[in-house]
Amino acid sequence: MDISRIYTSPMYVFDVRVLKERIRFLENGFSGMGLCYAIKANTFIISYIADNVKRFEVCSPGELDICYNQNIPLSKVVVSGVFKDRKVIENAIKNYPEIGFYTVESIGQLQLLDELSSKYNRNLNVLIRLSSGNQFGVDSNQVYDIIKNRNCYSNLCFKGLEYYSGTQKTSLKKIEKELFKIDELISKLSNELGYTVEELEYGPGYPVSYFEGEKDFDDAKYLEELKELLNNMNFKGDIILELGRAIAASCGTYYTKIVDIKETNEQNMAICDGGMNHIVYYGQMMAMKKPFFDIIPSRHDNFKVWNIFGALCSVNDIMMKQVSLDIKQGDILAFKNAGAYCMTEGISLFLSRDLPKIYINDNNKFIVVRDELKTSILNSMMGGVGNGEID
């Protein structure tokens, strides 16, 4: 289909076929292990993969609402996140009894889960998040103490551990060190406390290649070597791989139109109707790297060196620098691998520009799942002032 026929300036398109092919690739490579999709990567696709992944990770009340409204089986949901206060936990336990798992990221969270599970007489499956040294989770000594005193928490069933240390991790040596650390702790819990870890939910930070000219990344080889590291662990319980970017990135394309061209200080400049408020690639570094993209229509007659800018009144809104292109005003730029985070990490409220339309491409049937959305109402005092005045 000619995308220019449905083009609304600008827009995202998420392709279901590409998404499911990616999941099959990961499933086949990690055979015997489950996949957990972190919905923060892209909340718009979850209903299309409800039968294709074992679990969904949510990290906020809003994400839990999205899963509920999209009819995701809550038994597949793990409620995670560094901030889970009384209101959040009580709402989840009281109103969503089918939730499959909760993570513990602090002693305070543990105490709230214990108190509220007793209050509502709910038995909760719990994963203790092991910290990698950042603000997430608890350290190994605290994991040990929690398991040592596990019988004090009558409504909590401690199923295992969760561990995640970062994103875009291309170093398998670092992952090997992480797995060794986890293995040591699991063995210690077993040998000293008689506790068997049934499940490890592990976020490997599986990398995605975004830019031309990066050192070659062999996706299939990386997956094979990572699977071997996981298989070589002493731990033989269930492994659930928490992935977001690696599942969703390839299914998305961001389309933005060239709305103005000019020459300034002997530099060819093109202005687009989108920009960094809509698309953010991990590690782009002020457009010092060139993302994968197409031009619609494609032509090859009059190449010039161009700098491509977004629509924001900010010197930082640079999409590409010094790229050789044959372009005209009205052409569409299609940025690839935009299926994860791009639509959520951009500074979408800056200048109060509309949020882009979002399409799902389901077998060449284009479905609008979010129309253009005005942001001006979020950036202004609608309805007057003084209603909430405090003396």
mmCIF file of C-alpha atoms in Angstrom, residues 2-386:
data_model
loop_
_atom_site.group_PDB
_atom_site.id
_atom_site.type_symbol
_atom_site.label_atom_id
_atom_site.label_comp_id
_atom_site.label_asym_id
_atom_site.label_seq_id
_atom_site.Cartn_x
_atom_site.Cartn_y
_atom_site.Cartn_z
ATOM 1 C CA ASP A 2 1.160 3.537 -0.801
ATOM 2 C CA ILE A 3 1.606 4.948 2.705
ATOM 3 C CA SER A 4 1.202 8.491 1.406
ATOM 4 C CA ARG A 5 -2.478 7.746 0.778
ATOM 5 C CA ILE A 6 -3.207 7.456 4.513
ATOM 6 C CA TYR A 7 -0.500 9.792 5.697
ATOM 7 C CA THR A 8 -1.485 12.108 8.507
ATOM 8 C CA SER A 9 1.232 14.439 9.519
ATOM 9 C CA PRO A 10 3.108 12.906 11.341
ATOM 10 C CA MET A 11 2.257 9.318 12.379
ATOM 11 C CA TYR A 12 3.397 5.935 13.671
ATOM 12 C CA VAL A 13 2.562 2.576 12.106
ATOM 13 C CA PHE A 14 3.027 -0.666 14.048
ATOM 14 C CA ASP A 15 3.066 -3.804 11.903
ATOM 15 C CA VAL A 16 1.503 -6.889 13.528
ATOM 16 C CA ARG A 17 3.119 -9.330 11.090
ATOM 17 C CA VAL A 18 6.625 -8.021 11.832
ATOM 18 C CA LEU A 19 5.844 -8.037 15.561
ATOM 19 C CA LYS A 20 4.731 -11.665 15.603
ATOM 20 C CA GLU A 21 7.625 -12.759 13.409
ATOM 21 C CA ARG A 22 9.976 -11.160 15.928
ATOM 22 C CA ILE A 23 8.341 -12.980 18.815
ATOM 23 C CA ARG A 24 8.612 -16.290 16.934
ATOM 24 C CA PHE A 25 12.311 -15.620 16.325
ATOM 25 C CA LEU A 26 12.874 -15.030 20.039
ATOM 26 C CA GLU A 27 10.693 -17.972 21.095
ATOM 27 C CA ASN A 28 12.566 -20.352 18.811
ATOM 28 C CA GLY A 29 15.939 -19.068 19.974
ATOM 29 C CA PHE A 30 15.032 -19.205 23.667
ATOM 30 C CA SER A 31 13.193 -22.507 23.401
ATOM 31 C CA GLY A 32 12.114 -23.808 26.801
ATOM 32 C CA MET A 33 12.059 -20.315 28.295
ATOM 33 C CA GLY A 34 9.130 -17.916 28.574
ATOM 34 C CA LEU A 35 8.898 -14.354 27.289
ATOM 35 C CA CYS A 36 7.714 -11.442 29.413
ATOM 36 C CA TYR A 37 6.811 -8.265 27.550
ATOM 37 C CA ALA A 38 7.480 -4.993 29.394
ATOM 38 C CA ILE A 39 4.547 -2.931 28.155
ATOM 39 C CA LYS A 40 6.304 0.376 28.781
ATOM 40 C CA ALA A 41 8.089 -0.251 25.480
ATOM 41 C CA ASN A 42 4.821 0.066 23.529
ATOM 42 C CA THR A 43 1.371 -0.111 25.103
ATOM 43 C CA PHE A 44 -0.505 -0.028 21.795
ATOM 44 C CA ILE A 45 0.378 -3.551 20.664
ATOM 45 C CA ILE A 46 -0.393 -5.655 23.721
ATOM 46 C CA SER A 47 -3.787 -6.953 22.630
ATOM 47 C CA TYR A 48 -2.182 -8.350 19.478
ATOM 48 C CA ILE A 49 0.342 -10.460 21.391
ATOM 49 C CA ALA A 50 -1.733 -11.602 24.360
ATOM 50 C CA ASP A 51 -1.485 -15.209 23.176
ATOM 51 C CA ASN A 52 2.163 -14.961 22.150
ATOM 52 C CA VAL A 53 3.934 -14.109 25.410
ATOM 53 C CA LYS A 54 3.786 -15.715 28.825
ATOM 54 C CA ARG A 55 3.695 -12.550 30.895
ATOM 55 C CA PHE A 56 3.262 -8.771 30.797
ATOM 56 C CA GLU A 57 5.211 -6.475 33.106
ATOM 57 C CA VAL A 58 3.458 -3.311 34.290
ATOM 58 C CA CYS A 59 5.165 -0.579 36.291
ATOM 59 C CA SER A 60 2.365 1.875 37.056
ATOM 60 C CA PRO A 61 -1.367 2.065 37.800
ATOM 61 C CA GLY A 62 -1.879 3.453 34.301
ATOM 62 C CA GLU A 63 -0.229 0.438 32.699
ATOM 63 C CA LEU A 64 -2.345 -1.885 34.827
ATOM 64 C CA ASP A 65 -5.462 -0.055 33.641
ATOM 65 C CA ILE A 66 -4.319 -0.446 30.031
ATOM 66 C CA CYS A 67 -3.949 -4.204 30.463
ATOM 67 C CA TYR A 68 -7.376 -4.438 32.088
ATOM 68 C CA ASN A 69 -9.040 -2.339 29.400
ATOM 69 C CA GLN A 70 -7.373 -4.363 26.649
ATOM 70 C CA ASN A 71 -8.673 -7.621 28.187
ATOM 71 C CA ILE A 72 -5.201 -8.949 28.931
ATOM 72 C CA PRO A 73 -5.551 -11.921 31.320
ATOM 73 C CA LEU A 74 -4.406 -10.457 34.618
ATOM 74 C CA SER A 75 -3.019 -13.850 35.586
ATOM 75 C CA LYS A 76 -0.284 -13.006 33.043
ATOM 76 C CA VAL A 77 0.521 -9.666 34.667
ATOM 77 C CA VAL A 78 3.426 -8.983 37.009
ATOM 78 C CA VAL A 79 3.079 -5.706 38.911
ATOM 79 C CA SER A 80 6.585 -4.303 39.096
ATOM 80 C CA GLY A 81 8.111 -0.868 39.597
ATOM 81 C CA VAL A 82 10.292 0.946 42.084
ATOM 82 C CA PHE A 83 7.349 3.058 43.337
ATOM 83 C CA LYS A 84 4.409 1.076 44.667
ATOM 84 C CA ASP A 85 2.788 2.907 47.581
ATOM 85 C CA ARG A 86 -0.167 1.880 49.730
ATOM 86 C CA LYS A 87 -2.735 3.327 47.313
ATOM 87 C CA VAL A 88 -1.259 1.488 44.329
ATOM 88 C CA ILE A 89 -0.881 -1.861 46.088
ATOM 89 C CA GLU A 90 -4.265 -1.700 47.821
ATOM 90 C CA ASN A 91 -6.053 -0.847 44.575
ATOM 91 C CA ALA A 92 -4.364 -3.768 42.802
ATOM 92 C CA ILE A 93 -5.006 -6.334 45.545
ATOM 93 C CA LYS A 94 -8.580 -5.206 46.218
ATOM 94 C CA ASN A 95 -9.816 -4.683 42.664
ATOM 95 C CA TYR A 96 -7.693 -7.050 40.580
ATOM 96 C CA PRO A 97 -7.508 -10.351 42.486
ATOM 97 C CA GLU A 98 -6.465 -12.249 39.352
ATOM 98 C CA ILE A 99 -3.045 -10.543 39.133
ATOM 99 C CA GLY A 100 -0.402 -13.190 38.677
ATOM 100 C CA PHE A 101 2.676 -11.741 40.388
ATOM 101 C CA TYR A 102 3.993 -8.822 42.411
ATOM 102 C CA THR A 103 7.615 -7.783 42.722
ATOM 103 C CA VAL A 104 9.240 -6.649 45.966
ATOM 104 C CA GLU A 105 11.673 -3.765 45.492
ATOM 105 C CA SER A 106 12.019 -2.607 49.101
ATOM 106 C CA ILE A 107 11.255 -3.719 52.628
ATOM 107 C CA GLY A 108 8.482 -1.121 52.657
ATOM 108 C CA GLN A 109 6.845 -2.762 49.641
ATOM 109 C CA LEU A 110 7.162 -6.153 51.308
ATOM 110 C CA GLN A 111 5.441 -4.894 54.441
ATOM 111 C CA LEU A 112 2.604 -3.358 52.428
ATOM 112 C CA LEU A 113 2.082 -6.552 50.452
ATOM 113 C CA ASP A 114 2.015 -8.537 53.677
ATOM 114 C CA GLU A 115 -0.399 -6.185 55.437
ATOM 115 C CA LEU A 116 -2.806 -5.737 52.538
ATOM 116 C CA SER A 117 -2.811 -9.373 51.451
ATOM 117 C CA SER A 118 -3.937 -10.216 54.982
ATOM 118 C CA LYS A 119 -6.523 -7.431 55.002
ATOM 119 C CA TYR A 120 -8.177 -8.724 51.814
ATOM 120 C CA ASN A 121 -7.346 -12.382 52.419
ATOM 121 C CA ARG A 122 -5.462 -12.727 49.136
ATOM 122 C CA ASN A 123 -2.634 -15.141 48.476
ATOM 123 C CA LEU A 124 -0.026 -13.342 46.381
ATOM 124 C CA ASN A 125 2.776 -14.735 44.224
ATOM 125 C CA VAL A 126 5.906 -12.683 44.832
ATOM 126 C CA LEU A 127 9.200 -12.192 43.013
ATOM 127 C CA ILE A 128 11.983 -10.464 44.948
ATOM 128 C CA ARG A 129 13.881 -8.046 42.760
ATOM 129 C CA LEU A 130 17.626 -8.339 43.218
ATOM 130 C CA SER A 131 19.346 -4.982 42.776
ATOM 131 C CA SER A 132 22.186 -4.597 40.304
ATOM 132 C CA GLY A 133 23.531 -1.653 42.307
ATOM 133 C CA ASN A 134 21.032 0.965 41.144
ATOM 134 C CA GLN A 135 17.807 2.206 42.764
ATOM 135 C CA PHE A 136 15.824 -0.873 41.747
ATOM 136 C CA GLY A 137 15.322 -3.838 44.022
ATOM 137 C CA VAL A 138 17.016 -4.959 47.229
ATOM 138 C CA ASP A 139 20.532 -6.227 47.780
ATOM 139 C CA SER A 140 21.489 -9.861 48.214
ATOM 140 C CA ASN A 141 21.642 -9.585 52.020
ATOM 141 C CA GLN A 142 18.074 -8.318 52.098
ATOM 142 C CA VAL A 143 16.957 -11.090 49.748
ATOM 143 C CA TYR A 144 18.551 -13.550 52.161
ATOM 144 C CA ASP A 145 16.796 -12.041 55.181
ATOM 145 C CA ILE A 146 13.407 -12.018 53.446
ATOM 146 C CA ILE A 147 13.712 -15.675 52.513
ATOM 147 C CA LYS A 148 15.020 -16.543 55.971
ATOM 148 C CA ASN A 149 11.849 -15.071 57.454
ATOM 149 C CA ARG A 150 9.506 -16.192 54.673
ATOM 150 C CA ASN A 151 7.259 -18.135 57.030
ATOM 151 C CA CYS A 152 6.324 -14.861 58.737
ATOM 152 C CA TYR A 153 4.389 -13.793 55.654
ATOM 153 C CA SER A 154 1.435 -16.154 55.604
ATOM 154 C CA ASN A 155 -0.239 -14.793 52.472
ATOM 155 C CA LEU A 156 2.896 -14.324 50.384
ATOM 156 C CA CYS A 157 4.266 -17.107 48.217
ATOM 157 C CA PHE A 158 7.856 -16.321 47.277
ATOM 158 C CA LYS A 159 8.218 -17.798 43.799
ATOM 159 C CA GLY A 160 11.680 -16.547 42.946
ATOM 160 C CA LEU A 161 13.814 -13.638 41.810
ATOM 161 C CA GLU A 162 13.694 -10.815 39.308
ATOM 162 C CA TYR A 163 16.853 -9.200 37.973
ATOM 163 C CA TYR A 164 17.418 -6.444 35.421
ATOM 164 C CA SER A 165 20.458 -4.211 35.135
ATOM 165 C CA GLY A 166 20.107 -2.088 32.010
ATOM 166 C CA THR A 167 19.420 -1.867 28.301
ATOM 167 C CA GLN A 168 21.340 -2.292 25.049
ATOM 168 C CA LYS A 169 23.804 -4.719 26.634
ATOM 169 C CA THR A 170 25.984 -6.029 23.831
ATOM 170 C CA SER A 171 28.621 -7.458 26.174
ATOM 171 C CA LEU A 172 27.905 -11.117 26.842
ATOM 172 C CA LYS A 173 30.785 -11.131 29.325
ATOM 173 C CA LYS A 174 28.855 -8.703 31.525
ATOM 174 C CA ILE A 175 25.772 -10.900 31.275
ATOM 175 C CA GLU A 176 27.873 -13.936 32.189
ATOM 176 C CA LYS A 177 29.049 -12.142 35.347
ATOM 177 C CA GLU A 178 25.458 -11.250 36.225
ATOM 178 C CA LEU A 179 24.279 -14.822 35.826
ATOM 179 C CA PHE A 180 27.160 -16.077 37.965
ATOM 180 C CA LYS A 181 26.165 -13.633 40.716
ATOM 181 C CA ILE A 182 22.544 -14.780 40.518
ATOM 182 C CA ASP A 183 23.573 -18.437 40.539
ATOM 183 C CA GLU A 184 25.650 -17.901 43.665
ATOM 184 C CA LEU A 185 22.728 -16.328 45.504
ATOM 185 C CA ILE A 186 20.298 -19.052 44.426
ATOM 186 C CA SER A 187 22.703 -21.736 45.648
ATOM 187 C CA LYS A 188 23.170 -19.926 48.956
ATOM 188 C CA LEU A 189 19.425 -19.697 49.511
ATOM 189 C CA SER A 190 19.113 -23.398 48.816
ATOM 190 C CA ASN A 191 22.096 -24.612 50.834
ATOM 191 C CA GLU A 192 21.658 -22.393 53.878
ATOM 192 C CA LEU A 193 17.908 -21.812 54.022
ATOM 193 C CA GLY A 194 16.447 -24.803 52.232
ATOM 194 C CA TYR A 195 14.654 -22.513 49.804
ATOM 195 C CA THR A 196 14.199 -23.474 46.158
ATOM 196 C CA VAL A 197 13.913 -20.651 43.656
ATOM 197 C CA GLU A 198 11.187 -21.780 41.295
ATOM 198 C CA GLU A 199 11.527 -18.954 38.794
ATOM 199 C CA LEU A 200 14.014 -16.366 37.596
ATOM 200 C CA GLU A 201 12.618 -13.417 35.648
ATOM 201 C CA TYR A 202 15.683 -12.029 33.938
ATOM 202 C CA GLY A 203 15.988 -8.874 31.838
ATOM 203 C CA PRO A 204 19.124 -9.309 29.722
ATOM 204 C CA GLY A 205 18.917 -5.837 28.158
ATOM 205 C CA TYR A 206 18.786 -7.468 24.740
ATOM 206 C CA PRO A 207 20.166 -4.878 22.271
ATOM 207 C CA VAL A 208 18.565 -3.428 19.158
ATOM 208 C CA SER A 209 20.557 -2.003 16.261
ATOM 209 C CA TYR A 210 19.300 1.513 15.437
ATOM 210 C CA PHE A 211 22.039 3.188 13.401
ATOM 211 C CA GLU A 212 23.939 2.724 10.173
ATOM 212 C CA GLY A 213 27.671 2.311 10.573
ATOM 213 C CA GLU A 214 27.489 0.621 13.952
ATOM 214 C CA LYS A 215 29.755 -2.347 14.419
ATOM 215 C CA ASP A 216 28.104 -5.441 13.022
ATOM 216 C CA PHE A 217 25.545 -6.956 15.354
ATOM 217 C CA ASP A 218 24.627 -10.549 14.556
ATOM 218 C CA ASP A 219 21.214 -10.942 16.139
ATOM 219 C CA ALA A 220 20.980 -14.718 15.664
ATOM 220 C CA LYS A 221 24.490 -15.327 16.989
ATOM 221 C CA TYR A 222 23.895 -13.081 20.004
ATOM 222 C CA LEU A 223 20.694 -14.942 20.838
ATOM 223 C CA GLU A 224 22.408 -18.326 20.497
ATOM 224 C CA GLU A 225 25.283 -17.310 22.774
ATOM 225 C CA LEU A 226 22.943 -15.780 25.347
ATOM 226 C CA LYS A 227 20.847 -18.957 25.376
ATOM 227 C CA GLU A 228 24.013 -20.979 25.979
ATOM 228 C CA LEU A 229 24.930 -18.792 28.978
ATOM 229 C CA LEU A 230 21.463 -19.279 30.431
ATOM 230 C CA ASN A 231 21.595 -23.027 29.869
ATOM 231 C CA ASN A 232 24.975 -23.202 31.595
ATOM 232 C CA MET A 233 23.586 -21.837 34.852
ATOM 233 C CA ASN A 234 23.418 -24.176 37.803
ATOM 234 C CA PHE A 235 19.870 -22.914 38.289
ATOM 235 C CA LYS A 236 17.450 -25.265 36.563
ATOM 236 C CA GLY A 237 14.106 -23.688 37.415
ATOM 237 C CA ASP A 238 11.931 -21.683 35.057
ATOM 238 C CA ILE A 239 13.527 -18.746 33.274
ATOM 239 C CA ILE A 240 11.316 -15.927 32.031
ATOM 240 C CA LEU A 241 13.076 -13.388 29.838
ATOM 241 C CA GLU A 242 11.801 -9.849 30.354
ATOM 242 C CA LEU A 243 12.061 -8.007 27.047
ATOM 243 C CA GLY A 244 10.582 -4.799 25.719
ATOM 244 C CA ARG A 245 12.760 -3.082 23.158
ATOM 245 C CA ALA A 246 13.877 -6.383 21.622
ATOM 246 C CA ILE A 247 10.272 -7.438 21.013
ATOM 247 C CA ALA A 248 8.695 -4.192 19.841
ATOM 248 C CA ALA A 249 11.329 -2.044 18.105
ATOM 249 C CA SER A 250 11.302 -3.632 14.668
ATOM 250 C CA CYS A 251 7.512 -3.466 14.225
ATOM 251 C CA GLY A 252 7.333 0.339 14.217
ATOM 252 C CA THR A 253 7.884 3.064 11.631
ATOM 253 C CA TYR A 254 7.628 6.788 12.272
ATOM 254 C CA TYR A 255 6.592 8.951 9.338
ATOM 255 C CA THR A 256 7.221 12.690 9.156
ATOM 256 C CA LYS A 257 6.891 15.081 6.218
ATOM 257 C CA ILE A 258 9.423 17.606 4.952
ATOM 258 C CA VAL A 259 7.498 20.885 5.182
ATOM 259 C CA ASP A 260 10.213 23.405 4.372
ATOM 260 C CA ILE A 261 13.647 23.481 2.782
ATOM 261 C CA LYS A 262 16.229 26.240 2.740
ATOM 262 C CA GLU A 263 19.904 27.062 2.453
ATOM 263 C CA THR A 264 21.456 28.881 5.405
ATOM 264 C CA ASN A 265 25.148 29.644 5.722
ATOM 265 C CA GLU A 266 25.810 27.341 2.765
ATOM 266 C CA GLN A 267 24.083 24.488 4.578
ATOM 267 C CA ASN A 268 21.065 22.687 3.078
ATOM 268 C CA MET A 269 18.370 22.384 5.711
ATOM 269 C CA ALA A 270 15.072 20.503 5.724
ATOM 270 C CA ILE A 271 12.376 21.074 8.340
ATOM 271 C CA CYS A 272 9.970 18.241 9.212
ATOM 272 C CA ASP A 273 6.570 18.379 10.858
ATOM 273 C CA GLY A 274 7.729 15.895 13.505
ATOM 274 C CA GLY A 275 10.903 15.734 15.557
ATOM 275 C CA MET A 276 12.390 14.760 18.874
ATOM 276 C CA ASN A 277 9.031 15.350 20.562
ATOM 277 C CA HIS A 278 7.831 12.204 18.776
ATOM 278 C CA ILE A 279 10.840 9.993 18.214
ATOM 279 C CA VAL A 280 13.840 9.231 20.390
ATOM 280 C CA TYR A 281 16.401 6.580 19.540
ATOM 281 C CA TYR A 282 18.524 5.221 22.370
ATOM 282 C CA GLY A 283 22.043 6.602 21.925
ATOM 283 C CA GLN A 284 21.407 8.958 19.013
ATOM 284 C CA MET A 285 23.563 11.686 20.605
ATOM 285 C CA MET A 286 22.256 14.837 18.903
ATOM 286 C CA ALA A 287 21.971 13.119 15.503
ATOM 287 C CA MET A 288 25.645 12.158 15.478
ATOM 288 C CA LYS A 289 24.454 8.743 14.324
ATOM 289 C CA LYS A 290 22.353 8.000 11.251
ATOM 290 C CA PRO A 291 19.244 5.887 11.860
ATOM 291 C CA PHE A 292 17.782 3.461 9.345
ATOM 292 C CA PHE A 293 15.198 5.257 7.209
ATOM 293 C CA ASP A 294 13.477 5.445 3.827
ATOM 294 C CA ILE A 295 12.346 8.393 1.699
ATOM 295 C CA ILE A 296 8.910 8.426 0.058
ATOM 296 C CA PRO A 297 9.028 8.801 -2.899
ATOM 297 C CA SER A 298 12.530 7.512 -3.529
ATOM 298 C CA ARG A 299 14.573 9.252 -6.216
ATOM 299 C CA HIS A 300 18.270 9.226 -7.163
ATOM 300 C CA ASP A 301 18.894 12.168 -9.468
ATOM 301 C CA ASN A 302 19.908 15.207 -7.447
ATOM 302 C CA PHE A 303 21.845 14.284 -4.315
ATOM 303 C CA LYS A 304 22.910 17.002 -1.912
ATOM 304 C CA VAL A 305 24.173 16.987 1.650
ATOM 305 C CA TRP A 306 21.337 17.844 4.042
ATOM 306 C CA ASN A 307 20.736 18.490 7.726
ATOM 307 C CA ILE A 308 17.272 17.310 8.813
ATOM 308 C CA PHE A 309 15.517 19.179 11.625
ATOM 309 C CA GLY A 310 12.278 18.718 13.509
ATOM 310 C CA ALA A 311 9.500 21.236 14.079
ATOM 311 C CA LEU A 312 10.455 22.338 17.587
ATOM 312 C CA CYS A 313 11.951 25.733 18.363
ATOM 313 C CA SER A 314 15.017 24.121 19.889
ATOM 314 C CA VAL A 315 18.566 23.766 18.590
ATOM 315 C CA ASN A 316 18.462 20.216 19.931
ATOM 316 C CA ASP A 317 15.750 19.093 17.506
ATOM 317 C CA ILE A 318 18.102 17.550 14.965
ATOM 318 C CA MET A 319 17.029 14.302 13.310
ATOM 319 C CA MET A 320 20.006 13.719 10.973
ATOM 320 C CA LYS A 321 23.198 15.577 10.095
ATOM 321 C CA GLN A 322 25.175 15.745 6.864
ATOM 322 C CA VAL A 323 23.315 13.050 4.963
ATOM 323 C CA SER A 324 23.419 12.745 1.191
ATOM 324 C CA LEU A 325 19.821 12.756 -0.069
ATOM 325 C CA ASP A 326 17.673 13.552 -3.072
ATOM 326 C CA ILE A 327 14.687 15.192 -1.386
ATOM 327 C CA LYS A 328 12.001 17.775 -2.048
ATOM 328 C CA GLN A 329 9.476 19.610 0.069
ATOM 329 C CA GLY A 330 6.504 17.311 0.618
ATOM 330 C CA ASP A 331 8.566 14.112 0.759
ATOM 331 C CA ILE A 332 7.990 11.743 3.671
ATOM 332 C CA LEU A 333 10.793 10.354 5.839
ATOM 333 C CA ALA A 334 10.107 6.903 7.279
ATOM 334 C CA PHE A 335 12.256 6.170 10.328
ATOM 335 C CA LYS A 336 12.542 2.447 11.070
ATOM 336 C CA ASN A 337 12.817 0.488 14.325
ATOM 337 C CA ALA A 338 10.496 3.001 15.978
ATOM 338 C CA GLY A 339 8.251 0.447 17.679
ATOM 339 C CA ALA A 340 9.694 0.775 21.182
ATOM 340 C CA TYR A 341 9.769 3.850 23.418
ATOM 341 C CA CYS A 342 9.892 6.405 20.582
ATOM 342 C CA MET A 343 6.259 7.402 21.055
ATOM 343 C CA THR A 344 6.641 7.762 24.836
ATOM 344 C CA GLU A 345 10.147 9.088 25.483
ATOM 345 C CA GLY A 346 9.953 12.164 23.282
ATOM 346 C CA ILE A 347 9.242 15.520 24.942
ATOM 347 C CA SER A 348 5.695 15.351 23.647
ATOM 348 C CA LEU A 349 4.302 18.386 25.504
ATOM 349 C CA PHE A 350 6.971 20.840 24.328
ATOM 350 C CA LEU A 351 5.403 23.627 22.211
ATOM 351 C CA SER A 352 1.997 21.992 22.720
ATOM 352 C CA ARG A 353 2.088 20.255 19.355
ATOM 353 C CA ASP A 354 -0.412 17.491 18.670
ATOM 354 C CA LEU A 355 0.475 13.897 19.464
ATOM 355 C CA PRO A 356 0.710 11.883 16.236
ATOM 356 C CA LYS A 357 -1.904 9.494 14.932
ATOM 357 C CA ILE A 358 -1.101 5.816 15.527
ATOM 358 C CA TYR A 359 -2.014 3.040 13.114
ATOM 359 C CA ILE A 360 -1.856 -0.709 13.514
ATOM 360 C CA ASN A 361 -1.116 -2.513 10.259
ATOM 361 C CA ASP A 362 -2.874 -5.866 10.651
ATOM 362 C CA ASN A 363 -2.370 -7.838 7.433
ATOM 363 C CA ASN A 364 -2.429 -4.620 5.352
ATOM 364 C CA LYS A 365 -5.543 -3.388 7.104
ATOM 365 C CA PHE A 366 -4.667 -0.051 8.702
ATOM 366 C CA ILE A 367 -6.526 0.560 11.955
ATOM 367 C CA VAL A 368 -6.402 3.877 13.795
ATOM 368 C CA VAL A 369 -5.783 3.069 17.467
ATOM 369 C CA ARG A 370 -5.128 6.662 18.500
ATOM 370 C CA ASP A 371 -6.195 9.719 16.561
ATOM 371 C CA GLU A 372 -4.264 12.963 16.626
ATOM 372 C CA LEU A 373 -4.407 14.255 20.176
ATOM 373 C CA LYS A 374 -4.142 17.901 21.144
ATOM 374 C CA THR A 375 -1.790 18.684 24.020
ATOM 375 C CA SER A 376 -2.756 22.330 24.518
ATOM 376 C CA ILE A 377 -5.311 21.335 27.148
ATOM 377 C CA LEU A 378 -2.500 19.780 29.198
ATOM 378 C CA ASN A 379 -0.357 22.905 29.008
ATOM 379 C CA SER A 380 -2.922 25.524 30.007
ATOM 380 C CA MET A 381 -5.299 26.431 32.811
ATOM 381 C CA MET A 382 -8.568 25.162 31.420
ATOM 382 C CA GLY A 383 -11.685 26.235 33.294
ATOM 383 C CA GLY A 384 -10.249 29.236 35.119
ATOM 384 C CA VAL A 385 -8.286 29.646 38.331
ATOM 385 C CA GLY A 386 -9.100 29.896 41.990
#
